[in-house]
């Protein structure tokens, strides 16, 4: 498709824009994927619409449907590598960072695919010791796709991993702007009663390291 995008970029982007307000989650997911592809090909194709696109993706990252969020979160690593979009990402960082941290908490989808033993052996009521909360590494989707290990629980590309990758890339591109936003949120989450919220804070620390 990338061979034909320069010729049909205008109509293609116009079509994506017309579908962006659709209420069907499958269509919104496809719109997110389409815009990610366009931005990956070159931000010049959306010149003049950058701010609108960033705000659309920000809202899509908060969509109630898991697959929509997963597709929308793929936008930020790609966008961060495109200097033409930096001035449009910066204004939404104050909204984006909390959204990313929220998406880094284990979701119902994560729990649904857990090995039953992980739930029956739950010891969340026991206070954590320092050695119990180990940082979790995150990888990019490309690194994960290249991993040829057998599929096990935790090996799938998920919203929480996509959010961690997005935070990682934002931290690299906007370090001085990101730290004052993310560190207070991490501190709050480390003090949370829920173990999964605390774990998301540890994941966030790893992402900005």
XYZ file of N, CA and C in Angstrom:
627
model
N 0.829 -1.218 0.000
C 0.000 0.000 0.000
C 0.857 1.260 0.000
N 2.066 1.206 0.618
C 2.888 2.405 0.717
C 3.324 2.906 -0.650
N 3.336 2.023 -1.666
C 3.715 2.437 -3.008
C 2.701 3.428 -3.564
N 1.443 3.271 -3.204
C 0.381 4.086 -3.756
C -0.027 5.254 -2.870
N 0.463 5.298 -1.633
C 0.009 6.342 -0.714
C 0.277 7.752 -1.227
N 1.483 8.060 -1.771
C 1.697 9.441 -2.224
C 0.631 9.911 -3.209
N 0.199 9.031 -4.085
C -0.777 9.416 -5.096
C -2.176 9.572 -4.519
N -2.517 8.710 -3.552
C -3.876 8.701 -3.017
C -3.950 9.164 -1.560
N -2.895 9.822 -1.089
C -2.845 10.224 0.320
C -4.019 11.131 0.682
N -4.311 12.111 -0.172
C -5.385 13.045 0.130
C -6.723 12.364 0.328
N -7.201 11.596 -0.645
C -8.487 10.904 -0.481
C -8.473 9.913 0.680
N -7.342 9.249 0.873
C -7.256 8.260 1.956
C -7.401 8.932 3.320
N -6.687 10.030 3.515
C -6.756 10.750 4.790
C -8.138 11.367 4.975
N -8.710 11.864 3.898
C -10.065 12.428 3.977
C -11.071 11.348 4.391
N -10.900 10.137 3.860
C -11.781 9.040 4.227
C -11.618 8.685 5.700
N -10.361 8.644 6.175
C -10.129 8.359 7.584
C -10.789 9.408 8.471
N -10.675 10.670 8.056
C -11.278 11.742 8.830
C -12.786 11.636 8.903
N -13.401 11.228 7.803
C -14.857 11.112 7.785
C -15.339 9.953 8.645
N -14.485 8.948 8.822
C -14.849 7.784 9.635
C -14.479 7.950 11.107
N -13.711 8.976 11.413
C -13.190 9.134 12.774
C -14.290 9.363 13.808
N -15.433 9.858 13.390
C -16.530 10.121 14.329
C -17.516 8.965 14.415
N -17.212 7.885 13.721
C -18.108 6.721 13.741
C -18.158 6.138 15.146
N -19.295 5.601 15.517
C -19.449 5.030 16.856
C -19.123 3.544 16.908
N -18.895 2.930 15.766
C -18.543 1.513 15.719
C -17.075 1.360 16.102
N -16.806 0.604 17.155
C -15.443 0.491 17.665
C -14.494 -0.159 16.667
N -14.983 -1.085 15.853
C -14.132 -1.723 14.849
C -13.666 -0.705 13.810
N -14.569 0.202 13.458
C -14.208 1.234 12.485
C -13.217 2.208 13.097
N -13.447 2.606 14.348
C -12.523 3.526 15.023
C -11.143 2.891 15.141
N -11.108 1.598 15.427
C -9.825 0.890 15.498
C -9.097 0.967 14.164
N -9.820 0.726 13.078
C -9.217 0.783 11.743
C -8.752 2.197 11.404
N -9.494 3.203 11.850
C -9.084 4.589 11.625
C -7.766 4.869 12.336
N -7.651 4.403 13.562
C -6.401 4.577 14.315
C -5.242 3.913 13.590
N -5.466 2.701 13.126
C -4.420 1.981 12.406
C -4.041 2.715 11.120
N -5.050 3.263 10.441
C -4.791 3.998 9.211
C -3.955 5.237 9.446
N -4.282 6.001 10.493
C -3.514 7.203 10.793
C -2.095 6.855 11.243
N -1.944 5.765 11.969
C -0.598 5.334 12.366
C 0.242 5.034 11.130
N -0.381 4.394 10.149
C 0.321 4.096 8.907
C 0.714 5.380 8.186
N -0.194 6.330 8.111
C 0.081 7.585 7.410
C 1.232 8.322 8.074
N 1.206 8.416 9.400
C 2.257 9.125 10.126
C 3.591 8.405 9.979
N 3.544 7.081 9.957
C 4.768 6.329 9.758
C 5.366 6.557 8.378
N 4.515 6.843 7.416
C 4.972 7.094 6.048
C 5.524 8.502 5.910
N 4.968 9.439 6.680
C 5.448 10.817 6.609
C 4.399 11.796 7.090
N 4.770 12.646 8.068
C 3.807 13.581 8.658
C 3.396 14.671 7.684
N 4.148 14.836 6.599
C 3.786 15.875 5.626
C 2.426 15.600 4.999
N 1.986 14.331 5.087
C 0.694 13.960 4.491
C -0.484 14.522 5.289
N -0.225 14.897 6.552
C -1.315 15.430 7.388
C -1.060 16.883 7.770
N -0.250 17.559 6.988
C 0.091 18.946 7.294
C -1.167 19.791 7.461
N -1.206 20.504 8.584
C -2.349 21.340 8.904
C -3.377 20.652 9.781
N -3.249 19.323 9.925
C -4.207 18.555 10.728
C -3.529 17.865 11.915
N -2.290 18.237 12.188
C -1.517 17.543 13.217
C -2.160 17.631 14.600
N -2.592 18.825 14.979
C -3.182 19.006 16.305
C -4.483 18.225 16.431
N -5.289 18.243 15.383
C -6.549 17.492 15.387
C -6.270 16.003 15.539
N -5.264 15.515 14.823
C -4.921 14.093 14.885
C -4.431 13.700 16.277
N -3.574 14.515 16.869
C -3.063 14.208 18.211
C -4.202 14.148 19.224
N -5.130 15.066 19.118
C -6.263 15.060 20.044
C -7.189 13.874 19.803
N -7.354 13.479 18.543
C -8.164 12.299 18.247
C -7.534 11.048 18.856
N -6.228 10.909 18.690
C -5.538 9.742 19.236
C -5.558 9.748 20.764
N -5.458 10.923 21.352
C -5.543 11.037 22.798
C -6.893 10.522 23.300
N -7.954 10.914 22.627
C -9.290 10.439 23.012
C -9.435 8.936 22.758
N -8.872 8.465 21.656
C -8.964 7.046 21.335
C -8.224 6.192 22.368
N -7.184 6.738 22.979
C -6.447 6.016 24.026
C -7.288 5.847 25.291
N -8.416 6.534 25.350
C -9.319 6.429 26.498
C -10.625 5.730 26.123
N -10.650 5.155 24.940
C -11.856 4.481 24.446
C -12.186 3.279 25.332
N -13.469 3.013 25.561
C -13.827 1.863 26.411
C -13.438 0.513 25.817
N -13.274 0.438 24.486
C -12.928 -0.828 23.852
C -11.408 -1.031 23.849
N -11.007 -2.178 24.345
C -9.590 -2.517 24.498
C -8.825 -2.412 23.178
N -9.370 -2.992 22.098
C -8.664 -3.033 20.824
C -8.484 -1.640 20.225
N -9.415 -0.741 20.499
C -9.257 0.639 20.027
C -8.091 1.294 20.752
N -8.039 1.124 22.064
C -6.929 1.699 22.832
C -5.584 1.142 22.363
N -5.555 -0.151 22.113
C -4.316 -0.787 21.672
C -3.835 -0.181 20.352
N -4.747 0.021 19.424
C -4.384 0.604 18.128
C -3.968 2.065 18.276
N -4.677 2.813 19.117
C -4.366 4.235 19.297
C -3.011 4.440 19.966
N -2.664 3.567 20.881
C -1.393 3.713 21.595
C -0.193 3.486 20.696
N -0.409 2.844 19.549
C 0.678 2.640 18.600
C 1.095 3.950 17.925
N 0.253 4.962 18.037
C 0.524 6.231 17.364
C 1.711 6.969 17.966
N 1.814 6.984 19.299
C 2.770 7.876 19.962
C 4.231 7.520 19.708
N 4.651 6.254 19.745
C 6.053 5.968 19.400
C 6.402 6.415 17.985
N 5.488 6.171 17.046
C 5.731 6.591 15.658
C 5.786 8.112 15.566
N 4.865 8.779 16.220
C 4.815 10.240 16.166
C 6.044 10.871 16.805
N 6.536 10.260 17.878
C 7.702 10.823 18.574
C 8.955 10.797 17.708
N 9.000 9.891 16.745
C 10.140 9.819 15.847
C 10.019 10.808 14.694
N 8.913 11.513 14.627
C 8.680 12.459 13.543
C 8.761 13.883 14.097
N 9.850 14.555 13.813
C 10.085 15.875 14.400
C 8.989 16.879 14.052
N 8.360 16.686 12.922
C 7.307 17.617 12.506
C 6.113 17.583 13.441
N 5.981 16.515 14.213
C 4.841 16.374 15.124
C 5.167 16.795 16.558
N 6.421 17.026 16.865
C 6.808 17.320 18.245
C 6.085 18.535 18.807
N 5.954 19.570 18.011
C 5.311 20.789 18.513
C 3.825 20.594 18.733
N 3.260 19.534 18.184
C 1.841 19.250 18.363
C 1.601 18.222 19.472
N 2.615 17.407 19.749
C 2.514 16.457 20.865
C 2.702 17.180 22.200
N 3.632 18.126 22.233
C 3.962 18.820 23.483
C 2.742 19.403 24.199
N 1.799 20.049 23.499
C 0.652 20.641 24.209
C -0.287 19.618 24.847
N -0.254 18.354 24.399
C -1.176 17.363 24.957
C -0.503 16.476 26.006
N 0.760 16.734 26.314
C 1.475 15.879 27.259
C 0.818 15.863 28.640
N 0.301 17.021 29.076
C -0.313 17.057 30.409
C -1.532 16.147 30.493
N -2.211 15.935 29.375
C -3.348 15.010 29.335
C -2.897 13.595 29.002
N -1.889 13.494 28.144
C -1.451 12.185 27.667
C -0.788 11.350 28.751
N 0.067 11.960 29.546
C 0.818 11.187 30.543
C -0.094 10.442 31.521
N -1.101 11.092 32.117
C -2.008 10.339 32.998
C -2.751 9.218 32.268
N -3.090 9.455 31.002
C -3.782 8.432 30.218
C -2.875 7.220 30.016
N -1.610 7.477 29.733
C -0.665 6.371 29.548
C -0.516 5.563 30.827
N -0.404 6.238 31.967
C -0.255 5.519 33.230
C -1.502 4.705 33.565
N -2.661 5.252 33.245
C -3.903 4.504 33.462
C -3.919 3.229 32.625
N -3.438 3.334 31.397
C -3.410 2.177 30.515
C -2.326 1.170 30.894
N -1.434 1.540 31.789
C -0.368 0.637 32.206
C -0.784 -0.263 33.364
N -1.976 -0.070 33.869
C -2.520 -0.952 34.906
C -3.098 -2.190 34.221
N -2.913 -3.354 34.839
C -3.493 -4.576 34.280
C -4.983 -4.372 34.028
N -5.445 -4.792 32.858
C -6.846 -4.637 32.487
C -7.606 -5.940 32.699
N -8.912 -5.880 32.511
C -9.724 -7.097 32.585
C -9.263 -8.124 31.555
N -8.826 -7.637 30.388
C -8.335 -8.551 29.351
C -7.082 -9.285 29.811
N -6.209 -8.583 30.536
C -5.015 -9.234 31.065
C -5.389 -10.321 32.063
N -6.311 -9.983 32.960
C -6.719 -10.956 33.972
C -7.416 -12.160 33.341
N -8.178 -11.901 32.276
C -8.927 -12.981 31.634
C -8.009 -14.018 31.001
N -6.801 -13.602 30.615
C -5.877 -14.519 29.967
C -4.816 -15.060 30.921
N -4.913 -14.705 32.198
C -3.944 -15.189 33.174
C -4.073 -16.690 33.404
N -2.948 -17.309 33.683
C -2.950 -18.691 34.134
C -3.757 -18.749 35.430
N -4.719 -19.650 35.547
C -5.534 -19.737 36.766
C -4.713 -19.806 38.040
N -3.533 -20.417 37.975
C -2.695 -20.533 39.163
C -2.245 -19.171 39.665
N -2.126 -18.208 38.744
C -1.694 -16.874 39.142
C -2.753 -16.178 39.969
N -4.013 -16.602 39.788
C -5.102 -16.013 40.552
C -5.341 -16.767 41.852
N -5.245 -18.106 41.809
C -5.487 -18.899 43.020
C -4.359 -18.713 44.023
N -3.153 -18.374 43.522
C -2.020 -18.160 44.420
C -1.859 -16.698 44.785
N -2.908 -15.931 44.580
C -2.851 -14.488 44.843
C -2.544 -14.225 46.309
N -1.534 -13.357 46.540
C -1.194 -12.965 47.908
C -1.210 -11.444 48.044
N -2.150 -10.831 47.316
C -2.190 -9.367 47.304
C -2.508 -8.772 48.666
N -3.069 -9.583 49.568
C -3.381 -9.065 50.903
C -2.156 -9.043 51.809
N -1.073 -9.670 51.362
C 0.166 -9.697 52.148
C 1.017 -8.508 51.744
N 1.485 -7.707 52.714
C 2.297 -6.536 52.369
C 3.535 -6.932 51.573
N 3.846 -6.146 50.539
C 5.011 -6.425 49.707
C 6.296 -6.086 50.442
N 7.304 -6.924 50.234
C 8.646 -6.612 50.668
C 9.371 -5.946 49.499
N 10.505 -5.343 49.781
C 11.208 -4.611 48.730
C 11.559 -5.514 47.555
N 11.933 -6.763 47.854
C 12.342 -7.658 46.771
C 11.147 -8.215 46.001
N 9.926 -7.983 46.504
C 8.742 -8.519 45.834
C 8.342 -7.696 44.615
N 8.686 -6.413 44.606
C 8.272 -5.530 43.518
C 9.469 -5.276 42.629
N 9.664 -6.150 41.676
C 10.793 -6.024 40.759
C 10.357 -5.265 39.518
N 11.232 -4.389 39.001
C 10.867 -3.666 37.779
C 10.592 -4.643 36.643
N 9.587 -4.334 35.847
C 9.262 -5.159 34.684
C 9.770 -4.460 33.432
N 10.509 -5.190 32.621
C 11.025 -4.613 31.387
C 9.915 -4.552 30.353
N 9.958 -3.547 29.523
C 9.022 -3.490 28.417
C 9.820 -3.407 27.139
N 9.246 -3.848 26.076
C 9.895 -3.836 24.789
C 9.005 -3.115 23.791
N 9.594 -2.760 22.672
C 8.772 -2.231 21.592
C 8.021 -3.374 20.947
N 6.986 -3.033 20.190
C 6.225 -4.074 19.507
C 7.109 -4.833 18.532
N 8.038 -4.112 17.880
C 8.913 -4.770 16.918
C 9.822 -5.786 17.616
N 10.375 -5.398 18.780
C 11.222 -6.332 19.520
C 10.432 -7.552 19.962
N 9.204 -7.324 20.369
C 8.375 -8.439 20.815
C 8.029 -9.353 19.645
N 7.744 -8.768 18.475
C 7.414 -9.566 17.302
C 8.588 -10.424 16.860
N 9.821 -9.929 17.115
C 11.005 -10.672 16.701
C 11.350 -11.794 17.665
N 10.752 -11.770 18.845
C 11.021 -12.806 19.833
C 10.354 -14.096 19.398
N 11.156 -15.145 19.198
C 10.602 -16.399 18.687
C 10.347 -17.408 19.794
N 10.236 -16.923 21.037
C 9.934 -17.824 22.141
C 8.489 -18.296 22.039
N 8.184 -19.505 22.556
C 6.796 -19.986 22.539
C 5.882 -19.015 23.262
N 4.648 -18.889 22.776
C 3.686 -17.966 23.368
C 3.257 -18.459 24.740
N 3.416 -17.610 25.742
C 2.969 -17.904 27.097
C 2.224 -16.693 27.602
N 1.588 -16.848 28.808
C 0.898 -15.680 29.335
C 1.918 -14.567 29.566
N 1.537 -13.390 29.140
C 2.417 -12.241 29.284
C 3.259 -11.972 28.054
N 3.215 -12.839 27.050
C 4.039 -12.644 25.860
C 3.309 -11.887 24.754
N 1.990 -11.724 24.889
C 1.226 -11.001 23.868
C 1.470 -9.498 23.979
N 1.328 -8.812 22.846
C 1.394 -7.348 22.849
C 0.089 -6.816 23.417
N 0.166 -5.998 24.443
C -1.012 -5.568 25.179
C -1.077 -4.052 25.294
N -2.202 -3.577 25.766
C -2.377 -2.146 26.004
C -1.339 -1.633 26.989
N -1.103 -2.366 28.058
C -0.149 -1.874 29.073
C 1.265 -1.791 28.498
N 1.635 -2.734 27.640
C 2.956 -2.682 27.015
C 3.033 -1.552 26.004
N 1.967 -1.359 25.240
C 1.935 -0.266 24.272
C 2.002 1.083 24.981
N 1.336 1.197 26.130
C 1.370 2.443 26.896
C 2.771 2.693 27.447
N 3.435 1.633 27.922
C 4.800 1.778 28.432
C 5.751 2.196 27.316
N 5.575 1.617 26.133
C 6.397 1.990 24.998
C 6.157 3.447 24.607
N 4.907 3.883 24.665
C 4.579 5.278 24.358
C 5.234 6.221 25.361
N 5.162 5.882 26.647
C 5.782 6.722 27.670
C 7.292 6.763 27.492
N 7.873 5.623 27.179
C 9.308 5.546 26.920
C 9.709 6.513 25.820
N 9.007 6.460 24.695
C 9.349 7.319 23.564
C 9.101 8.792 23.861
N 8.028 9.078 24.578
C 7.768 10.469 24.966
C 8.857 10.984 25.905
N 9.324 10.125 26.808
C 10.364 10.529 27.755
C 11.672 10.827 27.036
N 11.967 10.079 25.983
C 13.180 10.310 25.211
C 13.094 11.645 24.470
N 11.941 11.922 23.877
C 11.802 13.133 23.062
C 11.498 14.387 23.883
N 10.839 14.220 25.016
C 10.388 15.384 25.795
C 10.817 15.264 27.257
N 12.041 14.859 27.477
C 12.502 14.520 28.830
C 12.209 15.612 29.852
N 12.596 16.837 29.580
C 12.455 17.912 30.555
C 10.990 18.269 30.800
N 10.138 18.030 29.818
C 8.712 18.315 29.986
C 7.983 17.156 30.649
N 8.448 15.939 30.410
C 7.769 14.747 30.913
C 7.985 14.544 32.414
N 9.202 14.714 32.875
C 9.521 14.358 34.259
C 8.654 15.075 35.291
N 8.427 16.385 35.179
C 7.564 17.040 36.176
C 6.123 16.546 36.136
N 5.715 15.978 35.013
C 4.353 15.470 34.889
C 4.230 14.053 35.433
N 5.208 13.216 35.135
C 5.073 11.799 35.433
C 5.539 11.426 36.840
N 6.562 12.095 37.366
C 7.107 11.682 38.665
C 6.092 11.818 39.813
N 5.319 12.918 39.894
C 4.305 12.979 40.957
C 3.244 11.883 40.828
N 2.887 11.532 39.595
C 1.902 10.466 39.384
C 2.460 9.113 39.810
N 3.720 8.887 39.504
C 4.362 7.630 39.927
C 4.413 7.546 41.439
N 4.763 8.654 42.080
C 4.824 8.676 43.543
C 3.467 8.356 44.161
N 2.417 8.944 43.609
C 1.064 8.667 44.105
C 0.711 7.188 43.937
N 1.050 6.626 42.796
C 0.682 5.245 42.493
C 1.496 4.250 43.315
N 2.709 4.595 43.641
C 3.509 3.708 44.484
C 2.921 3.594 45.890
N 2.147 4.591 46.284
C 1.535 4.583 47.614
C 0.109 4.039 47.590
N -0.359 3.607 46.421
C -1.734 3.112 46.300
C -1.912 1.790 47.040
N -3.122 1.508 47.462
C -3.410 0.249 48.138
C -3.464 -0.915 47.157
N -3.934 -0.673 45.936
C -4.078 -1.752 44.964
C -2.707 -2.134 44.403
N -2.405 -3.433 44.426
C -1.105 -3.902 43.960
C -0.890 -3.625 42.478
N -1.964 -3.713 41.667
C -1.796 -3.521 40.233
C -1.492 -2.063 39.892
N -1.993 -1.142 40.703
C -1.666 0.272 40.507
C -0.207 0.518 40.875
N 0.244 -0.086 41.982
C 1.653 0.045 42.359
C 2.561 -0.554 41.285
N 2.146 -1.691 40.749
C 2.958 -2.341 39.714
C 3.060 -1.468 38.472
N 1.972 -0.766 38.129
C 2.009 0.117 36.964
C 2.986 1.271 37.187
N 3.124 1.706 38.426
C 4.083 2.768 38.739
C 5.512 2.279 38.549
N 5.770 1.028 38.928
C 7.097 0.443 38.738
C 7.386 0.311 37.237
N 6.398 -0.107 36.481
C 6.542 -0.206 35.035
C 6.843 1.163 34.434
N 6.176 2.199 34.925
C 6.401 3.558 34.436
C 7.820 4.026 34.747
N 8.318 3.673 35.930
C 9.704 4.029 36.273
C 10.673 3.410 35.291
N 10.417 2.164 34.946
C 11.275 1.514 33.965
C 11.194 2.171 32.601
N 10.004 2.656 32.254
C 9.813 3.255 30.936
C 10.562 4.589 30.791
N 10.683 5.336 31.886
C 11.343 6.643 31.788
C 12.817 6.579 32.157
N 13.285 5.401 32.557
C 14.687 5.266 32.997
C 15.655 5.518 31.839
